[in-house]
mmCIF file with all atom_site columns, C-alpha atoms and ligand atoms in Angstrom:
data_model
loop_
_atom_site.group_PDB
_atom_site.id
_atom_site.type_symbol
_atom_site.label_atom_id
_atom_site.label_alt_id
_atom_site.label_comp_id
_atom_site.label_asym_id
_atom_site.label_entity_id
_atom_site.label_seq_id
_atom_site.pdbx_PDB_ins_code
_atom_site.Cartn_x
_atom_site.Cartn_y
_atom_site.Cartn_z
_atom_site.occupancy
_atom_site.B_iso_or_equiv
_atom_site.pdbx_formal_charge
_atom_site.auth_seq_id
_atom_site.auth_comp_id
_atom_site.auth_asym_id
_atom_site.auth_atom_id
_atom_site.pdbx_PDB_model_num
ATOM   1   C  CA  . MET A 1 1   ? 6.005  219.819 76.959  1.00 52.00 ? 609  MET A CA  1
ATOM   2   C  CA  . ILE A 1 2   ? 9.513  217.544 78.186  1.00 57.00 ? 610  ILE A CA  1
ATOM   3   C  CA  . HIS A 1 3   ? 8.183  213.997 78.040  1.00 60.00 ? 611  HIS A CA  1
ATOM   4   C  CA  . GLN A 1 4   ? 10.171 212.553 81.106  1.00 64.00 ? 612  GLN A CA  1
ATOM   5   C  CA  . GLN A 1 5   ? 11.487 209.437 80.967  1.00 63.00 ? 613  GLN A CA  1
ATOM   6   C  CA  . PRO A 1 6   ? 10.996 207.623 84.150  1.00 64.00 ? 614  PRO A CA  1
ATOM   7   C  CA  . PRO A 1 7   ? 14.198 206.975 86.003  1.00 65.00 ? 615  PRO A CA  1
ATOM   8   C  CA  . ARG A 1 8   ? 16.008 203.120 85.387  1.00 63.00 ? 616  ARG A CA  1
ATOM   9   C  CA  . PRO A 1 9   ? 15.589 200.991 88.587  1.00 60.00 ? 617  PRO A CA  1
ATOM   10  C  CA  . LEU A 1 10  ? 18.931 200.450 90.815  1.00 64.00 ? 618  LEU A CA  1
ATOM   11  C  CA  . VAL A 1 11  ? 20.896 197.170 89.512  1.00 64.00 ? 619  VAL A CA  1
ATOM   12  C  CA  . GLU A 1 12  ? 20.528 194.746 92.129  1.00 64.00 ? 620  GLU A CA  1
ATOM   13  C  CA  . ALA A 1 13  ? 22.969 191.797 93.043  1.00 63.00 ? 621  ALA A CA  1
ATOM   14  C  CA  . PRO A 1 14  ? 23.577 190.018 96.174  1.00 63.00 ? 622  PRO A CA  1
ATOM   15  C  CA  . LEU A 1 15  ? 26.672 190.009 97.926  1.00 59.00 ? 623  LEU A CA  1
ATOM   16  C  CA  . GLN A 1 16  ? 29.187 187.997 96.633  1.00 58.00 ? 624  GLN A CA  1
ATOM   17  C  CA  . PHE A 1 17  ? 30.990 186.756 99.330  1.00 56.00 ? 625  PHE A CA  1
ATOM   18  C  CA  . ARG A 1 18  ? 30.582 186.706 103.588 1.00 53.00 ? 626  ARG A CA  1
ATOM   19  C  CA  . MET A 1 19  ? 33.063 187.119 105.888 1.00 50.00 ? 627  MET A CA  1
ATOM   20  C  CA  . SER A 1 20  ? 30.651 185.006 108.458 1.00 48.00 ? 628  SER A CA  1
ATOM   21  C  CA  . SER A 1 21  ? 30.955 181.993 109.376 1.00 50.00 ? 629  SER A CA  1
ATOM   22  C  CA  . GLY A 1 22  ? 28.411 179.558 109.817 1.00 53.00 ? 630  GLY A CA  1
ATOM   23  C  CA  . GLY A 1 23  ? 26.602 177.405 107.073 1.00 55.00 ? 631  GLY A CA  1
ATOM   24  C  CA  . GLU A 1 24  ? 27.472 175.868 103.335 1.00 58.00 ? 632  GLU A CA  1
ATOM   25  C  CA  . LYS A 1 25  ? 26.447 179.133 102.262 1.00 58.00 ? 633  LYS A CA  1
ATOM   26  C  CA  . ALA A 1 26  ? 28.945 180.893 104.215 1.00 57.00 ? 634  ALA A CA  1
ATOM   27  C  CA  . LYS A 1 27  ? 31.282 179.304 103.462 1.00 60.00 ? 635  LYS A CA  1
ATOM   28  C  CA  . GLN A 1 28  ? 31.116 179.218 99.336  1.00 65.00 ? 636  GLN A CA  1
ATOM   29  C  CA  . ASN A 1 29  ? 30.924 182.139 99.951  1.00 70.00 ? 637  ASN A CA  1
ATOM   30  C  CA  . SER A 1 30  ? 33.025 183.291 101.937 1.00 79.00 ? 638  SER A CA  1
ATOM   31  C  CA  . LEU A 1 31  ? 36.176 185.819 100.546 1.00 83.00 ? 639  LEU A CA  1
ATOM   32  C  CA  . ALA A 1 32  ? 38.828 183.661 102.128 1.00 91.00 ? 640  ALA A CA  1
ATOM   33  C  CA  . ILE A 1 33  ? 38.810 179.693 102.830 1.00 93.00 ? 641  ILE A CA  1
ATOM   34  C  CA  . CYS A 1 34  ? 40.984 177.702 105.282 1.00 95.00 ? 642  CYS A CA  1
ATOM   35  C  CA  . PRO A 1 35  ? 43.436 175.877 102.960 1.00 96.00 ? 643  PRO A CA  1
ATOM   36  C  CA  . LYS A 1 36  ? 43.816 173.439 105.683 1.00 97.00 ? 644  LYS A CA  1
ATOM   37  C  CA  . CYS A 1 37  ? 39.799 172.644 106.792 1.00 96.00 ? 645  CYS A CA  1
ATOM   38  C  CA  . ASP A 1 38  ? 37.495 174.200 104.567 1.00 94.00 ? 646  ASP A CA  1
ATOM   39  C  CA  . ALA A 1 39  ? 36.279 176.606 107.330 1.00 93.00 ? 647  ALA A CA  1
ATOM   40  C  CA  . PRO A 1 40  ? 35.316 180.201 106.165 1.00 93.00 ? 648  PRO A CA  1
ATOM   41  C  CA  . ALA A 1 41  ? 38.291 182.223 107.073 1.00 94.00 ? 649  ALA A CA  1
ATOM   42  C  CA  . PHE A 1 42  ? 38.308 185.926 108.554 1.00 92.00 ? 650  PHE A CA  1
ATOM   43  C  CA  . ILE A 1 43  ? 40.364 188.786 107.111 1.00 93.00 ? 651  ILE A CA  1
ATOM   44  C  CA  . ARG A 1 44  ? 41.732 190.470 110.636 1.00 91.00 ? 652  ARG A CA  1
ATOM   45  C  CA  . ARG A 1 45  ? 44.164 193.030 108.422 1.00 92.00 ? 653  ARG A CA  1
ATOM   46  C  CA  . SER A 1 46  ? 44.799 193.954 105.451 1.00 94.00 ? 654  SER A CA  1
ATOM   47  C  CA  . THR A 1 47  ? 48.031 195.831 103.865 1.00 95.00 ? 655  THR A CA  1
ATOM   48  C  CA  . ARG A 1 48  ? 47.937 197.220 100.124 1.00 96.00 ? 656  ARG A CA  1
ATOM   49  C  CA  . VAL A 1 49  ? 51.669 196.389 98.708  1.00 97.00 ? 657  VAL A CA  1
ATOM   50  C  CA  . THR A 1 50  ? 50.811 197.873 95.155  1.00 95.00 ? 658  THR A CA  1
ATOM   51  C  CA  . GLU A 1 51  ? 47.868 199.639 93.568  1.00 94.00 ? 659  GLU A CA  1
ATOM   52  C  CA  . LYS A 1 52  ? 47.438 195.698 92.414  1.00 95.00 ? 660  LYS A CA  1
ATOM   53  C  CA  . VAL A 1 53  ? 48.215 193.807 95.099  1.00 96.00 ? 661  VAL A CA  1
ATOM   54  C  CA  . LYS A 1 54  ? 47.191 193.763 98.887  1.00 96.00 ? 662  LYS A CA  1
ATOM   55  C  CA  . HIS A 1 55  ? 48.353 191.340 101.486 1.00 96.00 ? 663  HIS A CA  1
ATOM   56  C  CA  . LEU A 1 56  ? 45.510 189.679 103.624 1.00 95.00 ? 664  LEU A CA  1
ATOM   57  C  CA  . ASP A 1 57  ? 46.067 188.035 107.177 1.00 95.00 ? 665  ASP A CA  1
ATOM   58  C  CA  . ALA A 1 58  ? 43.318 185.647 107.777 1.00 95.00 ? 666  ALA A CA  1
ATOM   59  C  CA  . HIS A 1 59  ? 42.452 183.642 110.523 1.00 94.00 ? 667  HIS A CA  1
ATOM   60  C  CA  . CYS A 1 60  ? 40.145 180.498 110.623 1.00 95.00 ? 668  CYS A CA  1
ATOM   61  C  CA  . THR A 1 61  ? 37.281 180.883 112.085 1.00 93.00 ? 669  THR A CA  1
ATOM   62  C  CA  . ASN A 1 62  ? 36.992 176.432 113.122 1.00 94.00 ? 670  ASN A CA  1
ATOM   63  C  CA  . THR A 1 63  ? 37.738 176.746 116.678 1.00 95.00 ? 671  THR A CA  1
ATOM   64  C  CA  . GLY A 1 64  ? 39.354 173.288 115.809 1.00 97.00 ? 672  GLY A CA  1
ATOM   65  C  CA  . CYS A 1 65  ? 41.944 173.976 113.060 1.00 97.00 ? 673  CYS A CA  1
ATOM   66  C  CA  . GLY A 1 66  ? 42.939 177.642 114.160 1.00 95.00 ? 674  GLY A CA  1
ATOM   67  C  CA  . HIS A 1 67  ? 44.786 178.124 111.101 1.00 97.00 ? 675  HIS A CA  1
ATOM   68  C  CA  . THR A 1 68  ? 46.303 181.092 110.410 1.00 97.00 ? 676  THR A CA  1
ATOM   69  C  CA  . PHE A 1 69  ? 47.903 182.703 107.319 1.00 97.00 ? 677  PHE A CA  1
ATOM   70  C  CA  . GLY A 1 70  ? 48.394 185.137 105.106 1.00 97.00 ? 678  GLY A CA  1
ATOM   71  C  CA  . LEU A 1 71  ? 46.534 185.607 101.007 1.00 96.00 ? 679  LEU A CA  1
ATOM   72  C  CA  . GLU A 1 72  ? 47.549 187.401 98.491  1.00 96.00 ? 680  GLU A CA  1
ATOM   73  C  CA  . LEU A 1 73  ? 44.871 189.957 96.349  1.00 95.00 ? 681  LEU A CA  1
ATOM   74  C  CA  . VAL A 1 74  ? 45.832 190.215 93.158  1.00 96.00 ? 682  VAL A CA  1
ATOM   75  C  CA  . PHE A 1 75  ? 44.869 192.417 90.427  1.00 96.00 ? 683  PHE A CA  1
ATOM   76  C  CA  . ARG A 1 76  ? 43.093 190.149 87.661  1.00 95.00 ? 684  ARG A CA  1
ATOM   77  C  CA  . HIS A 1 77  ? 42.610 192.500 84.727  1.00 95.00 ? 685  HIS A CA  1
ATOM   78  C  CA  . THR A 1 78  ? 39.865 195.163 83.634  1.00 96.00 ? 686  THR A CA  1
ATOM   79  C  CA  . TYR A 1 79  ? 36.007 194.111 82.460  1.00 93.00 ? 687  TYR A CA  1
ATOM   80  C  CA  . CYS A 1 80  ? 35.144 197.587 81.510  1.00 93.00 ? 688  CYS A CA  1
ATOM   81  C  CA  . PRO A 1 81  ? 37.396 200.874 81.806  1.00 93.00 ? 689  PRO A CA  1
ATOM   82  C  CA  . GLY A 1 82  ? 35.749 202.927 83.247  1.00 94.00 ? 690  GLY A CA  1
ATOM   83  C  CA  . LEU A 1 83  ? 35.873 206.635 83.345  1.00 96.00 ? 691  LEU A CA  1
ATOM   84  C  CA  . ILE A 1 84  ? 39.893 207.187 84.448  1.00 95.00 ? 692  ILE A CA  1
ATOM   85  C  CA  . ASP A 1 85  ? 42.822 206.668 82.778  1.00 94.00 ? 693  ASP A CA  1
ATOM   86  C  CA  . ARG A 1 86  ? 45.759 205.088 84.180  1.00 93.00 ? 694  ARG A CA  1
ATOM   87  C  CA  . PRO A 1 87  ? 48.543 204.154 81.592  1.00 93.00 ? 695  PRO A CA  1
ATOM   88  C  CA  . ASP A 1 88  ? 50.867 203.425 84.042  1.00 94.00 ? 696  ASP A CA  1
ATOM   89  C  CA  . LEU A 1 89  ? 49.347 201.159 85.458  1.00 93.00 ? 697  LEU A CA  1
ATOM   90  C  CA  . ASP A 1 90  ? 49.732 199.087 82.459  1.00 93.00 ? 698  ASP A CA  1
ATOM   91  C  CA  . LEU A 1 91  ? 46.023 196.668 83.587  1.00 95.00 ? 699  LEU A CA  1
ATOM   92  C  CA  . PRO A 1 92  ? 45.261 194.308 81.411  1.00 95.00 ? 700  PRO A CA  1
ATOM   93  C  CA  . ILE A 1 93  ? 41.717 193.731 79.333  1.00 95.00 ? 701  ILE A CA  1
ATOM   94  C  CA  . CYS A 1 94  ? 39.737 190.857 79.894  1.00 94.00 ? 702  CYS A CA  1
ATOM   95  C  CA  . PRO A 1 95  ? 39.008 189.035 76.414  1.00 94.00 ? 703  PRO A CA  1
ATOM   96  C  CA  . ARG A 1 96  ? 35.681 190.120 75.309  1.00 92.00 ? 704  ARG A CA  1
ATOM   97  C  CA  . ASP A 1 97  ? 34.820 187.199 75.334  1.00 92.00 ? 705  ASP A CA  1
ATOM   98  C  CA  . GLN A 1 98  ? 35.428 186.052 78.617  1.00 91.00 ? 706  GLN A CA  1
ATOM   99  C  CA  . VAL A 1 99  ? 33.517 188.955 80.466  1.00 91.00 ? 707  VAL A CA  1
ATOM   100 C  CA  . PRO A 1 100 ? 31.317 187.498 83.084  1.00 88.00 ? 708  PRO A CA  1
ATOM   101 C  CA  . HIS A 1 101 ? 27.625 189.266 82.353  1.00 87.00 ? 709  HIS A CA  1
ATOM   102 C  CA  . VAL A 1 102 ? 26.199 189.080 86.034  1.00 83.00 ? 710  VAL A CA  1
ATOM   103 C  CA  . LEU A 1 103 ? 22.384 189.432 86.756  1.00 85.00 ? 711  LEU A CA  1
ATOM   104 C  CA  . PRO A 1 104 ? 20.403 190.850 90.031  1.00 82.00 ? 712  PRO A CA  1
ATOM   105 C  CA  . PRO A 1 105 ? 18.047 187.149 91.425  1.00 80.00 ? 713  PRO A CA  1
ATOM   106 C  CA  . ALA A 1 106 ? 15.280 187.669 89.898  1.00 79.00 ? 714  ALA A CA  1
ATOM   107 C  CA  . ARG A 1 107 ? 12.564 188.627 91.607  1.00 76.00 ? 715  ARG A CA  1
ATOM   108 C  CA  . ASP A 1 108 ? 11.045 185.363 92.535  1.00 70.00 ? 716  ASP A CA  1
ATOM   109 C  CA  . ALA A 1 109 ? 13.601 183.715 93.246  1.00 58.00 ? 717  ALA A CA  1
ATOM   110 C  CA  . GLY A 1 110 ? 13.910 184.743 97.304  1.00 56.00 ? 718  GLY A CA  1
ATOM   111 C  CA  . ASP A 1 111 ? 14.820 181.631 98.662  1.00 57.00 ? 719  ASP A CA  1
ATOM   112 C  CA  . ASP A 1 112 ? 18.473 182.428 100.043 1.00 57.00 ? 720  ASP A CA  1
ATOM   113 C  CA  . PRO A 1 113 ? 17.649 183.298 104.342 1.00 56.00 ? 721  PRO A CA  1
ATOM   114 C  CA  . ASN A 1 114 ? 20.377 185.401 104.457 1.00 56.00 ? 722  ASN A CA  1
ATOM   115 C  CA  . GLN A 1 115 ? 18.976 188.272 102.187 1.00 55.00 ? 723  GLN A CA  1
ATOM   116 C  CA  . LEU A 1 116 ? 16.436 190.225 104.653 1.00 57.00 ? 724  LEU A CA  1
ATOM   117 C  CA  . THR A 1 117 ? 13.413 191.290 103.194 1.00 56.00 ? 725  THR A CA  1
ATOM   118 C  CA  . MET A 1 118 ? 11.730 193.962 104.142 1.00 58.00 ? 726  MET A CA  1
ATOM   119 C  CA  . PHE A 1 119 ? 8.121  192.579 103.229 1.00 56.00 ? 727  PHE A CA  1
ATOM   120 C  CA  . ALA A 1 120 ? 8.560  189.718 106.155 1.00 50.00 ? 728  ALA A CA  1
ATOM   121 C  CA  . GLY A 1 121 ? 5.362  188.798 108.151 1.00 49.00 ? 729  GLY A CA  1
ATOM   122 C  CA  . GLY A 1 122 ? 3.762  186.440 106.147 1.00 43.00 ? 730  GLY A CA  1
HETATM 123 ZN ZN1 . ZN  B 2 .   ? 40.921 175.523 109.248 1.00 57.02 ? 1998 ZN  B ZN1 1
#
């Protein structure tokens, strides 16, 4: 009889950026922040320039600002090379001691008001 291992749980990690407006939380996690007023910004359009560069057109969510601006999203480095070989891209590798170790939030850390829960009603 073959003893089967129980399936490993999928790794959970909170969403690290938001493109919605509102609150300090959204600002901290926003992908784009207006350089003039620090409000979160919407990405209105994006254009892939190369494999390693993308240009984003952003729009400040602060109605009292209204700044529109262009951003550049640039590939920085690889943490783990994955299974596809693309030596033509010449992607730099992150030094091992700088690779981030991102862990899921603790099970009892449920203080994030933006996190939906399936077990509400308590
Ligand atoms: Zn602004």
